[in-house]
Coordinates of C-alpha atoms in Angstrom, one line a residue:
M1 CA 179.2 21.4 41.7
A2 CA 177.9 23.6 39.1
K3 CA 175.0 25.7 40.4
S4 CA 172.3 25.6 40.2
K5 CA 169.7 27.3 37.1
V6 CA 167.7 29.3 38.9
L7 CA 163.9 30.3 38.0
V8 CA 163.1 33.5 40.1
V9 CA 158.3 33.9 40.5
G10 CA 157.4 37.3 41.9
G11 CA 161.4 38.7 39.7
T12 CA 159.4 42.1 39.9
G13 CA 158.3 42.3 43.7
Y14 CA 160.3 43.7 46.8
V15 CA 161.7 41.1 47.8
G16 CA 162.0 39.4 44.3
R17 CA 163.9 42.2 42.3
R18 CA 166.7 41.6 45.3
I19 CA 166.6 37.6 44.7
V20 CA 167.4 38.3 41.2
K21 CA 169.7 40.6 42.1
A22 CA 172.0 38.6 44.5
S23 CA 171.5 34.9 42.2
L24 CA 173.2 36.4 39.5
A25 CA 175.8 38.0 41.7
Q26 CA 176.4 34.6 43.4
G27 CA 176.9 33.3 39.0
H28 CA 173.6 31.5 39.1
I29 CA 172.2 31.1 35.2
T30 CA 169.0 32.8 36.7
Y31 CA 165.5 32.8 34.5
V32 CA 162.8 35.8 35.5
L33 CA 158.5 34.5 35.0
Q34 CA 158.1 37.6 32.9
R35 CA 153.9 36.5 33.6
A36 CA 151.4 37.5 30.5
E37 CA 149.8 39.0 34.0
I38 CA 151.9 41.7 33.7
G39 CA 149.7 43.8 31.1
L40 CA 150.5 47.7 31.3
D41 CA 152.5 48.2 33.6
I42 CA 155.4 49.4 32.0
D43 CA 157.0 49.6 35.6
K44 CA 157.2 45.8 35.6
L45 CA 157.9 45.3 32.4
Q46 CA 161.2 48.4 32.6
M47 CA 162.3 46.4 35.5
L48 CA 162.0 42.9 34.1
L49 CA 164.1 44.0 30.7
S50 CA 166.6 45.5 33.5
F51 CA 167.2 42.3 34.6
K52 CA 168.4 41.2 31.3
Q53 CA 170.1 43.3 30.2
Q54 CA 172.5 42.5 34.0
G55 CA 172.3 38.6 32.7
A56 CA 168.9 38.2 33.5
R57 CA 166.4 35.0 31.7
L58 CA 162.8 36.2 30.8
I59 CA 160.9 33.4 30.4
E60 CA 156.7 33.9 30.0
G61 CA 154.8 31.9 31.5
S62 CA 151.1 32.9 32.9
F63 CA 149.9 31.3 35.9
S64 CA 146.5 30.8 33.8
D65 CA 147.7 28.2 31.7
H66 CA 149.6 25.9 32.9
Q67 CA 151.6 24.1 30.2
S68 CA 153.1 27.8 30.1
L69 CA 154.5 26.9 34.2
V70 CA 155.2 23.4 33.1
N71 CA 156.9 24.1 30.5
A72 CA 159.9 27.3 32.1
V73 CA 160.2 25.2 35.3
K74 CA 161.9 22.5 32.9
Q75 CA 164.3 25.0 32.5
V76 CA 166.2 25.2 35.8
D77 CA 166.9 24.0 39.3
V78 CA 165.7 25.3 41.7
V79 CA 162.5 27.4 41.9
I80 CA 162.0 30.8 44.3
C81 CA 158.7 32.2 44.4
T82 CA 158.5 35.5 46.2
M83 CA 154.4 36.2 45.9
S84 CA 152.7 38.6 47.7
G85 CA 151.6 37.9 51.1
V86 CA 151.1 41.3 52.2
H87 CA 147.6 42.3 52.4
F88 CA 147.8 46.5 52.1
R89 CA 149.6 45.9 48.8
S90 CA 149.2 42.5 46.7
H91 CA 148.1 38.9 48.8
N92 CA 148.0 35.9 46.3
L93 CA 149.7 33.2 47.7
L94 CA 147.9 30.5 47.1
E95 CA 148.4 31.0 43.4
Q96 CA 151.3 28.7 44.4
L97 CA 149.4 26.1 44.4
K98 CA 149.3 26.1 40.7
L99 CA 153.2 26.4 40.4
V100 CA 153.6 23.8 43.1
E101 CA 151.2 21.0 39.9
A102 CA 153.4 22.3 37.6
I103 CA 157.0 21.3 39.0
K104 CA 155.4 17.9 40.3
E105 CA 154.8 17.5 36.6
A106 CA 158.0 18.3 35.1
G107 CA 159.7 16.8 37.7
N108 CA 163.1 17.5 37.5
I109 CA 163.6 20.8 40.3
K110 CA 165.8 20.0 43.4
R111 CA 164.7 22.2 45.3
F112 CA 161.1 25.1 45.7
L113 CA 162.3 27.8 48.2
P114 CA 157.9 29.5 48.0
S115 CA 156.9 32.6 48.7
E116 CA 157.8 32.9 52.7
F117 CA 160.7 35.2 54.3
G118 CA 158.7 36.2 57.2
M119 CA 157.8 34.7 60.4
D120 CA 158.0 30.7 60.9
P121 CA 153.5 30.0 60.2
A122 CA 155.0 26.8 61.0
R123 CA 154.5 28.2 65.1
M124 CA 151.9 30.5 64.3
G125 CA 149.2 28.5 64.8
H126 CA 147.9 30.3 67.8
A127 CA 147.8 33.7 66.2
L128 CA 145.4 35.7 65.9
E129 CA 141.9 36.2 63.4
P130 CA 142.1 38.0 60.1
G131 CA 146.5 38.1 60.4
R132 CA 146.9 34.4 60.7
V133 CA 145.1 34.3 57.4
T134 CA 148.9 34.9 56.2
F135 CA 149.9 32.1 58.9
D136 CA 147.2 29.7 56.6
E137 CA 148.2 29.8 52.9
K138 CA 151.6 29.3 53.6
M139 CA 150.9 26.3 55.4
I140 CA 147.9 24.8 52.5
V141 CA 151.4 25.6 50.6
R142 CA 153.9 24.1 52.3
K143 CA 151.6 20.8 52.7
A144 CA 151.3 20.6 49.3
I145 CA 155.1 20.8 48.0
E146 CA 155.6 18.3 50.7
D147 CA 152.5 15.7 50.1
A148 CA 153.8 16.1 45.7
K149 CA 157.3 14.9 47.8
I150 CA 158.9 18.4 45.7
P151 CA 162.6 19.2 48.1
F152 CA 161.9 22.2 49.7
T153 CA 163.5 24.7 51.5
Y154 CA 161.4 27.6 54.0
V155 CA 163.2 30.6 54.5
S156 CA 162.1 33.0 57.5
A157 CA 163.3 35.9 57.2
N158 CA 161.9 37.8 60.0
C159 CA 161.7 41.6 60.2
F160 CA 162.7 43.6 56.8
A161 CA 164.3 47.0 58.2
G162 CA 162.3 48.9 54.7
Y163 CA 158.8 48.3 57.3
F164 CA 160.3 48.3 60.8
V165 CA 163.5 49.9 61.5
G166 CA 163.8 53.0 59.7
N167 CA 160.3 54.0 61.2
L168 CA 161.8 53.0 64.5
S169 CA 158.7 49.6 64.2
Q170 CA 155.8 52.3 64.0
I171 CA 152.6 51.4 62.9
A172 CA 151.5 53.5 59.0
S173 CA 154.9 55.0 58.2
L174 CA 157.4 54.0 56.3
T175 CA 159.9 57.5 58.0
P176 CA 161.2 58.0 61.4
P177 CA 159.0 59.8 64.1
K178 CA 160.4 63.1 64.4
E179 CA 159.2 64.4 67.8
K180 CA 156.9 61.3 69.9
V181 CA 158.1 57.8 69.5
C182 CA 155.2 54.9 70.1
I183 CA 157.4 51.9 73.0
Y184 CA 154.8 48.7 73.0
G185 CA 154.4 47.7 75.7
D186 CA 158.0 48.3 77.6
G187 CA 159.4 48.1 74.5
N188 CA 162.6 45.6 75.6
V189 CA 161.1 42.4 73.5
K190 CA 163.4 40.4 70.8
V191 CA 162.7 41.1 67.4
V192 CA 165.0 39.8 64.9
F193 CA 165.6 42.9 62.1
M194 CA 167.5 42.2 58.3
D195 CA 168.1 44.3 55.5
E196 CA 166.9 42.8 52.9
D197 CA 169.5 42.8 50.6
D198 CA 171.2 40.1 52.5
V199 CA 167.5 37.8 52.7
A200 CA 168.1 37.6 49.7
T201 CA 171.7 36.9 49.6
Y202 CA 170.9 34.6 52.5
T203 CA 168.4 32.4 50.4
I204 CA 170.6 32.1 47.8
K205 CA 173.3 30.5 48.7
T206 CA 170.9 28.1 50.5
I207 CA 169.9 26.4 47.1
D208 CA 173.0 24.6 46.5
D209 CA 173.8 23.7 49.9
P210 CA 172.7 20.0 50.9
R211 CA 172.5 21.4 55.4
T212 CA 169.4 23.1 54.2
L213 CA 167.5 20.5 52.0
N214 CA 164.1 20.2 52.9
K215 CA 164.5 22.7 56.1
T216 CA 163.6 25.8 57.1
L217 CA 166.4 28.2 57.4
Y218 CA 166.1 31.3 60.3
L219 CA 167.8 35.1 59.3
K220 CA 169.2 35.0 62.5
P221 CA 172.0 36.9 63.2
P222 CA 173.3 37.6 67.2
E223 CA 173.5 41.8 66.3
N224 CA 170.1 41.9 64.2
I225 CA 168.7 39.9 67.6
L226 CA 166.9 43.8 68.7
S227 CA 164.5 45.1 71.1
Q228 CA 162.6 48.0 69.6
R229 CA 163.9 50.0 72.3
Q230 CA 167.4 49.4 71.2
I231 CA 166.8 50.2 67.3
I232 CA 165.2 53.7 68.7
D233 CA 168.7 54.5 71.1
K234 CA 170.3 53.9 68.2
W235 CA 168.7 57.0 66.1
E236 CA 168.6 59.8 68.9
K237 CA 172.7 58.0 69.0
L238 CA 172.8 59.1 65.4
K239 CA 170.5 62.0 64.7
G240 CA 172.4 63.9 68.4
K241 CA 168.3 64.3 69.8
E242 CA 166.2 62.5 71.9
L243 CA 162.4 61.6 70.9
D244 CA 159.2 62.0 73.9
K245 CA 158.1 58.0 73.9
F246 CA 155.0 56.5 75.5
N247 CA 154.0 53.0 75.6
L248 CA 151.3 51.5 74.1
S249 CA 149.7 48.9 76.7
A250 CA 148.6 45.2 74.5
K251 CA 144.6 45.5 75.7
D252 CA 145.7 48.7 73.5
L253 CA 146.9 47.7 70.6
L254 CA 144.1 45.3 70.4
A255 CA 141.5 48.1 70.6
S256 CA 142.5 49.7 68.8
L257 CA 141.8 46.4 66.2
K258 CA 138.0 47.7 65.8
G259 CA 137.1 49.7 62.9
M260 CA 140.4 49.8 61.3
D261 CA 140.1 48.0 57.3
Y262 CA 141.2 45.0 56.3
A263 CA 144.7 44.5 56.5
G264 CA 144.6 46.8 59.0
Q265 CA 143.6 44.3 61.6
V266 CA 146.5 41.9 59.8
G267 CA 149.6 44.1 60.0
V268 CA 148.0 44.8 63.5
G269 CA 148.0 41.2 64.7
H270 CA 150.9 40.7 63.4
F271 CA 152.7 43.3 65.6
Y272 CA 151.0 42.7 68.1
H273 CA 152.7 39.0 67.8
I274 CA 156.0 40.5 66.5
F275 CA 156.5 43.2 69.4
Y276 CA 154.1 41.7 72.8
E277 CA 154.7 38.2 72.6
G278 CA 158.3 37.5 71.4
C279 CA 156.8 34.9 68.4
L280 CA 160.2 35.8 66.2
T281 CA 163.0 34.8 69.1
N282 CA 160.5 32.9 71.6
F283 CA 161.8 29.5 70.6
E284 CA 164.9 27.6 69.5
I285 CA 165.8 25.9 66.5
G286 CA 165.8 22.5 66.6
E287 CA 166.3 19.4 63.9
E288 CA 164.3 21.2 61.4
G289 CA 165.4 24.4 60.8
E290 CA 169.8 25.9 60.0
E291 CA 170.1 29.4 61.2
A292 CA 171.5 31.8 58.5
S293 CA 174.3 33.3 60.1
E294 CA 176.2 30.1 61.5
L295 CA 175.7 28.2 57.9
Y296 CA 177.0 30.5 56.0
P297 CA 180.1 33.6 58.4
E298 CA 181.6 35.0 55.4
V299 CA 178.0 36.8 54.6
Q300 CA 179.3 41.0 56.2
Y301 CA 175.9 41.3 57.2
T302 CA 174.1 44.8 56.9
R303 CA 174.6 46.2 61.3
M304 CA 171.1 47.9 62.0
D305 CA 172.8 51.8 63.3
A306 CA 174.5 51.2 58.8
Y307 CA 170.6 51.1 57.5
L308 CA 169.4 53.6 60.0
K309 CA 172.2 56.2 57.8
R310 CA 170.4 56.0 55.5
Y311 CA 167.5 57.5 56.1
L312 CA 169.5 61.0 58.3

């Protein structure tokens, strides 16, 4: 079977650039949307040109020009959207509704993967305000996709290691603490950590797979289901140094929300669900989902001790 042609929307972003690379690596004809909104962002333009050098095809389109989106979508079989839903960078998940309209009109798309790549929003209806906005908006997009009868796959990639492992899961830092480390609760709640390149690899694997059609793909490789304490332990062994540890109760974490800006409140709310509630691991995958490492055992996914070595 011929490999699907892919359009990546948001290809210059944190996840998007990896999706483009993985799509090319797996032999797909890969288009990247070049949006007029790029303006004078020289870094994004240079990245797009580098994609072109690697074999990707740039296609112009804008979210303010419906016909341009329809024309772009008609060139491909699969659309993958990786627009940011992270409040401390840019947050524009509902822009995808314009993409849904374009896909609906084009009528040729075999699979649409909207911008998800985190916790499964279908399981987060109880989430704290204001952080639940992320999940609510993703569910609005899902409803539009399903109402339009567009074939889909949702990718639940859990915690990106760049944001949660290199910093030993410390809020407001991306690098490992040197002396003291904050432990959430008892630090033993199981979390799923993923190398971002592996997220992209699994995502592209799924696009032509009938087993994942109209399902959620959960990325939960067994050796990457770890507690915060296990991540800290791996770092201490690599570094040959023990860190001072202090525990933060759920009550104190939630009390810290007061006085934080909006983006901070969203992020801390998500930390609460991940590290105290265990929302990534407190359920069994049902008939609505598949687990990536079971479907694709050939993928040699990165373990977190290997990931941490880059911070030494």
